[in-house]
Coordinates of C-alpha atoms in Angstrom, one line a residue:
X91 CA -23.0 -15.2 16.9
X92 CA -22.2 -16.3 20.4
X93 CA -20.6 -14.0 22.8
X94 CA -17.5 -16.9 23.2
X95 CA -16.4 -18.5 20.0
X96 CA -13.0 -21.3 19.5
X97 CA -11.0 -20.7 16.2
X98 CA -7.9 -21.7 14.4
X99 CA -7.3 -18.4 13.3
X100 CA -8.8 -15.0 13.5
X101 CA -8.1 -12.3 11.0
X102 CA -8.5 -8.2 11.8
X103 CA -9.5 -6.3 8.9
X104 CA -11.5 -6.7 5.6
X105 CA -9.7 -4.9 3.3
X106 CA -7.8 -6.7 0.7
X107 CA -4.8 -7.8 2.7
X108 CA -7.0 -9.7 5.1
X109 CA -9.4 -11.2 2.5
X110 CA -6.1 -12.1 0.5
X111 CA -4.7 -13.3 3.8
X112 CA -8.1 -15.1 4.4
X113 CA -7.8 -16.7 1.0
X114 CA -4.5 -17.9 1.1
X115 CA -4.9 -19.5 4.2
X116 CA -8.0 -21.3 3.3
X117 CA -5.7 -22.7 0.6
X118 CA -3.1 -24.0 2.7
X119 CA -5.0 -25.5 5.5
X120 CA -8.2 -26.4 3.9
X121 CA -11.8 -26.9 5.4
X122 CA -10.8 -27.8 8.4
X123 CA -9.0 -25.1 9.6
X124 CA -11.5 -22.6 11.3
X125 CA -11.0 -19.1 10.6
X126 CA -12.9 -16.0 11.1
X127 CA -12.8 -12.1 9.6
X128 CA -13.4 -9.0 11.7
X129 CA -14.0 -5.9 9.8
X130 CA -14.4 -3.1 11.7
X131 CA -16.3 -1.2 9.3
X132 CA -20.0 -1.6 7.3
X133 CA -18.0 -3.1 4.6
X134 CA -15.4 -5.1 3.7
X135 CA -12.6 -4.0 0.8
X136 CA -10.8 -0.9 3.1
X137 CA -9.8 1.9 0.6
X138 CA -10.9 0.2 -2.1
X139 CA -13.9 1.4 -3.7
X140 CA -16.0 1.5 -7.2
X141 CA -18.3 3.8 -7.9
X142 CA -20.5 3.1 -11.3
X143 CA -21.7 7.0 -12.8
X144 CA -23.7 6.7 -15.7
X145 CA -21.4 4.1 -16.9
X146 CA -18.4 5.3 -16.3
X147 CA -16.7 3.5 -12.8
X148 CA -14.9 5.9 -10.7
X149 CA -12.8 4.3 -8.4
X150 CA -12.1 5.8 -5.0
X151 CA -8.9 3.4 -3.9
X152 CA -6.4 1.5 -5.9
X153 CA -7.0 1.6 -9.5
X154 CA -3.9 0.1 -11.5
X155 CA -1.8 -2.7 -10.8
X156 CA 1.8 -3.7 -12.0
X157 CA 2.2 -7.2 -13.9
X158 CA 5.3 -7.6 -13.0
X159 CA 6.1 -6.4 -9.9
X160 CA 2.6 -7.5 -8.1
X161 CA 2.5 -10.9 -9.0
X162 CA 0.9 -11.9 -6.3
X163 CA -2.2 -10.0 -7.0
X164 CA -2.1 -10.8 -10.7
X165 CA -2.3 -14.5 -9.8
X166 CA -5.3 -13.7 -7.6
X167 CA -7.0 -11.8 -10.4
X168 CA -6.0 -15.0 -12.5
X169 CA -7.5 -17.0 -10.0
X170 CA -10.9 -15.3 -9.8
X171 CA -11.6 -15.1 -13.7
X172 CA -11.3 -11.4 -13.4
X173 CA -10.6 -9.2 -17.1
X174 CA -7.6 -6.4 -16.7
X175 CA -7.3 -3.8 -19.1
X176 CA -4.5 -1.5 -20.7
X177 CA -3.8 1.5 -18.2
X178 CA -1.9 4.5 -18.9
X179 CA 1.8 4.8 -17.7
X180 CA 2.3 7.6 -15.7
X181 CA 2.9 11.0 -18.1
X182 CA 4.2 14.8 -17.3
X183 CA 1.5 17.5 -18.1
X184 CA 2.1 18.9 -21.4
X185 CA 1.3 22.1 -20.7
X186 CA 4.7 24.2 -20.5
X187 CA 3.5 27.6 -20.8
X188 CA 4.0 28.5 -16.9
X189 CA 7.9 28.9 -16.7
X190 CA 9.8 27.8 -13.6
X191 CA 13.3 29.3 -12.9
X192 CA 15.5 25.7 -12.7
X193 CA 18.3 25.8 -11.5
X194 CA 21.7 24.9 -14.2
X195 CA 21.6 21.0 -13.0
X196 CA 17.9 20.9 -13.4
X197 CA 17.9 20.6 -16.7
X198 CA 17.6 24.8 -17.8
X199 CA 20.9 25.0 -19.3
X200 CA 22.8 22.3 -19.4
X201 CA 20.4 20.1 -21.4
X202 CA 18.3 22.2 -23.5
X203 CA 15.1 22.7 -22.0
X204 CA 13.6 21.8 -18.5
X205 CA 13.2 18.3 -17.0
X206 CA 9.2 17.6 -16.8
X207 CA 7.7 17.0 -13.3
X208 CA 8.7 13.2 -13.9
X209 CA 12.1 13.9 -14.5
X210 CA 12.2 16.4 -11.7
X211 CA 10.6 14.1 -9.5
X212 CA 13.0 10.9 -10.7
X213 CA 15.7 13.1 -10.4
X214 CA 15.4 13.8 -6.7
X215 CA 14.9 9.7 -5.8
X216 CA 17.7 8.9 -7.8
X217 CA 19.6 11.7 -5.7
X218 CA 17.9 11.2 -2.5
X219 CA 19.4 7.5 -3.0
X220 CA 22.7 7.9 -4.7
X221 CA 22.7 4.3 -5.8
X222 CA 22.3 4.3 -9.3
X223 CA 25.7 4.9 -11.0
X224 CA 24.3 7.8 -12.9
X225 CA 24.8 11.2 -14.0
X226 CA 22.7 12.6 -10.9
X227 CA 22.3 16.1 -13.0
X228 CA 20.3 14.1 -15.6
X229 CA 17.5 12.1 -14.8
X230 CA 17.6 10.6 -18.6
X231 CA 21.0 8.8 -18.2
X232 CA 19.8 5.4 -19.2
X233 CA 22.7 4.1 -16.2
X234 CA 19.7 5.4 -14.0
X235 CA 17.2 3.4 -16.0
X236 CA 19.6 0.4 -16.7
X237 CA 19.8 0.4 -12.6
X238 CA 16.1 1.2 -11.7
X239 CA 14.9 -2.0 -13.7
X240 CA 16.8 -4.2 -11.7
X241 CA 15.1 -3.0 -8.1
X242 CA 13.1 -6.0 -6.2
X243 CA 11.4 -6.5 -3.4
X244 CA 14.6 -6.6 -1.2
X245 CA 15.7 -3.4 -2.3
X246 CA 11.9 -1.9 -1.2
X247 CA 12.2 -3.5 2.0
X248 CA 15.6 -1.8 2.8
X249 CA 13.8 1.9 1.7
X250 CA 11.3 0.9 3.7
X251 CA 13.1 -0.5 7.2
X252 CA 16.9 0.3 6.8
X253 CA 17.7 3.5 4.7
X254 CA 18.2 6.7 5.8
X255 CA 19.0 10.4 4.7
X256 CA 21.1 12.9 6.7
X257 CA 21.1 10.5 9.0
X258 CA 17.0 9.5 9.4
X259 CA 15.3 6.9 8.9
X260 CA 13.5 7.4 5.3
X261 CA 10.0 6.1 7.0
X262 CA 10.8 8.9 9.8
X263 CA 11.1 11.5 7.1
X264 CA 8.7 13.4 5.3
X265 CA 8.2 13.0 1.2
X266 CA 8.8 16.8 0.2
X267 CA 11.3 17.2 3.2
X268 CA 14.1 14.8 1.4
X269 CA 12.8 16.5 -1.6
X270 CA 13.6 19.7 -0.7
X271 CA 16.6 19.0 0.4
X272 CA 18.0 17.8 -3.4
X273 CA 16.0 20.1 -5.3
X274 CA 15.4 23.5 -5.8
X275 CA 12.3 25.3 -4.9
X276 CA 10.6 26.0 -8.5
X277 CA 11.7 22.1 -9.2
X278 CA 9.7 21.4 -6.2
X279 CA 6.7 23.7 -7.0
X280 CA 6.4 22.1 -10.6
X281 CA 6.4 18.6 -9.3
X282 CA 3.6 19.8 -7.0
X283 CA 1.4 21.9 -9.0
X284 CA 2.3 19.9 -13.3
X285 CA 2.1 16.3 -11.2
X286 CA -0.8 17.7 -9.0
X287 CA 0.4 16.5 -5.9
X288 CA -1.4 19.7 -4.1
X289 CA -3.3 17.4 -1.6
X290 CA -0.6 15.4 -0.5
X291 CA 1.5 18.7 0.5
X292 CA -0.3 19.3 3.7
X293 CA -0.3 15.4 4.2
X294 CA 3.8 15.2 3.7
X295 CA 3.6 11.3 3.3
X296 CA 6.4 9.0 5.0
X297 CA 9.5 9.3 2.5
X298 CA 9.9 5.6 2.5
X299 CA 6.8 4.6 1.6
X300 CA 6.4 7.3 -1.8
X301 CA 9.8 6.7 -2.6
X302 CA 8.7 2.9 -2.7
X303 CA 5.5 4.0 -4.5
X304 CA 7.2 5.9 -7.4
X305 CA 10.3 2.8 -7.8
X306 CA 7.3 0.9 -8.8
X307 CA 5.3 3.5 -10.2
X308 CA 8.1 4.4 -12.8
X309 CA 9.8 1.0 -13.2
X310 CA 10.9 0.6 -16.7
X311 CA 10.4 -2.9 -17.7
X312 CA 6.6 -3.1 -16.0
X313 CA 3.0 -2.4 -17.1
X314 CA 0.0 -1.0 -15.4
X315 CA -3.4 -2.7 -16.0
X316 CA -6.6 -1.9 -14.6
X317 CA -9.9 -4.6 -13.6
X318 CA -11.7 -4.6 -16.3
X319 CA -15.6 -4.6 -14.0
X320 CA -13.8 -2.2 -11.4
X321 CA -11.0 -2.5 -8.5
X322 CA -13.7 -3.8 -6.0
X323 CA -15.0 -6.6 -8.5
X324 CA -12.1 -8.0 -6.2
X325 CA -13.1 -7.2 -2.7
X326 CA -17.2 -8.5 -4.1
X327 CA -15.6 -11.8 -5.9
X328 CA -13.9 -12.9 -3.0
X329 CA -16.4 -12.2 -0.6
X330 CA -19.3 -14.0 -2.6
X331 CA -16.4 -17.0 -2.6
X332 CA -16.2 -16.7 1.7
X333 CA -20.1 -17.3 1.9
X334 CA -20.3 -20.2 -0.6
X335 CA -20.6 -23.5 0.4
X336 CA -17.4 -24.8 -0.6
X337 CA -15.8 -22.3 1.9
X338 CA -17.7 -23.5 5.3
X339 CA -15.4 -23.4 7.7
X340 CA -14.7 -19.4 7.2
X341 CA -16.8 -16.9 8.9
X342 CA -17.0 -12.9 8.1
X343 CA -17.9 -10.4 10.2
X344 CA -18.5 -6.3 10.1
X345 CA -19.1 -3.9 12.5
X346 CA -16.6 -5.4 14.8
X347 CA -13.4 -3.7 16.6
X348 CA -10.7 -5.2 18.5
X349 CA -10.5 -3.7 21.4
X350 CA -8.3 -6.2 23.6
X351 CA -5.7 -9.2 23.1
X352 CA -5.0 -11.5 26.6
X353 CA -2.9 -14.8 26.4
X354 CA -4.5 -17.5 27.7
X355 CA -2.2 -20.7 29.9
X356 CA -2.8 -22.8 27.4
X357 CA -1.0 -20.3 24.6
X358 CA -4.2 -19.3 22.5
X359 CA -5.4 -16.1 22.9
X360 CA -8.7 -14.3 24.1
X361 CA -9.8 -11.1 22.0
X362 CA -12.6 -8.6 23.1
X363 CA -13.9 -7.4 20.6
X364 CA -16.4 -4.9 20.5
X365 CA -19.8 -3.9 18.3
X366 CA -20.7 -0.6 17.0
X367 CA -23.6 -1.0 19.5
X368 CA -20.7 -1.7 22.9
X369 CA -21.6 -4.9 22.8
X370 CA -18.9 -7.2 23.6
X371 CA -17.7 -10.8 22.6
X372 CA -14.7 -13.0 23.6
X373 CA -13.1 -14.9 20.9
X374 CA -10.7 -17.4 21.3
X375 CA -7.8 -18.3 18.8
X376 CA -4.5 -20.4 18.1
X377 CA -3.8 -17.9 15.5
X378 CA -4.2 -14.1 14.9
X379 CA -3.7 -12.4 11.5
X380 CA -3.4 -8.3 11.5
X381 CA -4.3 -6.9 8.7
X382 CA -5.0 -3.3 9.6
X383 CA -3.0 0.0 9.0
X384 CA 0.0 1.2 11.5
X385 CA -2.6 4.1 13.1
X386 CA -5.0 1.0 14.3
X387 CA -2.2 -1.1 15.3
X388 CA -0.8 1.7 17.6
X389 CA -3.8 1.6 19.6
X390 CA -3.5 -1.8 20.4
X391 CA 0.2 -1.5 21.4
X392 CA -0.6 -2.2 24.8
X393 CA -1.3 -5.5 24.5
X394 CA 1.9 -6.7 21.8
X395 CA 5.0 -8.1 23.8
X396 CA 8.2 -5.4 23.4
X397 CA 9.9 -7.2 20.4
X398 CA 6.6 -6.4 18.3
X399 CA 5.8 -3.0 19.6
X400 CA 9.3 -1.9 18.3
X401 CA 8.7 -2.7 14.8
X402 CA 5.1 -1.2 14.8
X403 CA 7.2 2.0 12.6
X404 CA 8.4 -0.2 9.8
X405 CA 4.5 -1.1 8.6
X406 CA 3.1 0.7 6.1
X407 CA 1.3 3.4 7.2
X408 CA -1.8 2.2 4.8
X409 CA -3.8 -1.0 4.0
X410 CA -5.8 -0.8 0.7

């Protein structure tokens, strides 16, 4: 590679969201639109990961998908002959011997026997929310249900940017903070330790983004399937596509970080970026495409004009 290089469009990041971002825009502007990948990393795909044991492929990232509410990546999997398989819906442990004292409204008394760690967990959404039109004692009110099928994308982008709780922001707010504030302690203990969520209780994940997560997680009217050769038969599919000859006009890179963004007179923009080895190169684009998580883009804040700096909060915190 030269240490100067004129583009079209650069793209930052080789997980999926720049490849799919990489892919679409190949589509749009065709062969002659120049574009070029930076990955930061010795490999491209991000979180996403597939490790074949013996046989049996462990996957280390994303590893079910929703038909219905991710068409976007269903078409791609479409697109690139790629086989899904059945995956399970999410289930409570079945296991009930260890007894939690719930309170009345959590299901101990007043219906029978105790919610499961679903129910428990729905139950403090729906309440954390207060949108639904339900009975917010009883998670299995099907007004809850009738209500949660309808939820789109426009509702998730309101959790995500516009909603708060007690007054905060739910992507300012902490997952088992909003939690705890609409359920009891045991409740909370059994959501942690029958939905084993141990690991994420030290982590305390931005509200916003699990309450998002569960919606679509739980949605009544969707199914999970799974890739059939591995989540990364993705990442390696469309890679293999990039380096074919019927894609020349797209370039891929690893082992490079962006390290600086300058605007030139002319409007395009110089980026230094950098090799694992501090060697630098200047590239020079019309367009850039960011495709990394909200930790890597606060590093670059710096360099982003004040209307984009103050909606670096409102991207999700990860990019599988």
């Amino acid at each position: 590679m030269s240490d100067s290089m004129q583009l079209d469009t650069v793209i930052i990041g080789g997980g999926i969201t720049g490849l799919y971002a990489c892919y679409q825009l190949y589509k749009q502007k065709g062969p002659g639109h120049r574009i070029a990948l930076f990955e930061k990393s010795e490999r491209f795909g991000g979180r996403i990961e597939t490790v074949d044991m013996d046989g049996f492929l462990a996957e280390f990232g994303s590893m079910r998908f929703e038909k219905k509410g991710q068409p976007l990546l269903m078409r791609l999997i479409q697109e690139l002959k790629l086989a899904t398989c059945y995956f399970p819906p999410y289930t409570p442990a079945t296991n009930l011997e260890a007894l939690f004292d719930l309170e009345k409204d959590e299901g101990r008394i007043s219906h029978g026997h105790p919610f499961n760690a679903l129910e428990l967990l729905s139950l403090g959404i729906l309440r954390v929310l207060g949108q639904s039109g339900g009975d917010l004692n009883n998670p299995r009110d099907t007004r809850h249900w009738e209500w949660w099928a309808g939820l789109d994308e426009a509702f998730y982008h309101r959790v995500r940017n516009e909603l708060t709780f007690n007054g905060i922001s739910l992507y300012q707010t902490g997952f088992w903070n909003v939690l705890s504030e609409v359920l009891s302690h045991n409740a909370l203990k059994k959501i942690i330790e029958y939905g084993t969520f141990y690991h994420f209780i030290h982590q305390n994940p931005s509200a916003a983004e699990w309450i998002n997560f569960w919606l679509r997680g739980l949605h009544p009217e969707d199914e999970l399937v799974g890739i059939k050769q591995g989540t990364e038969a993705l990442v390696i599919e469309l890679v293999k596509l990039f380096s074919s000859p019927q894609y020349p006009s797209i370039q891929l890179y690893m082992n490079y970080c962006l390290t600086a963004i300058h605007q030139d007179e002319n409007n395009h923009l110089r980026l230094t970026l950098e090799t694992h080895h501090h060697e630098s190169i200047t590239v020079r684009t019309r367009h850039l495409v960011l495709a990394i998580p909200q930790s890597s883009l606060k590093k670059l804040l710096p360099f982003f004009p004040d209307a984009i700096g103050r909606i670096i909060n409102g991207v999700i915190p990860r990019v599988c």
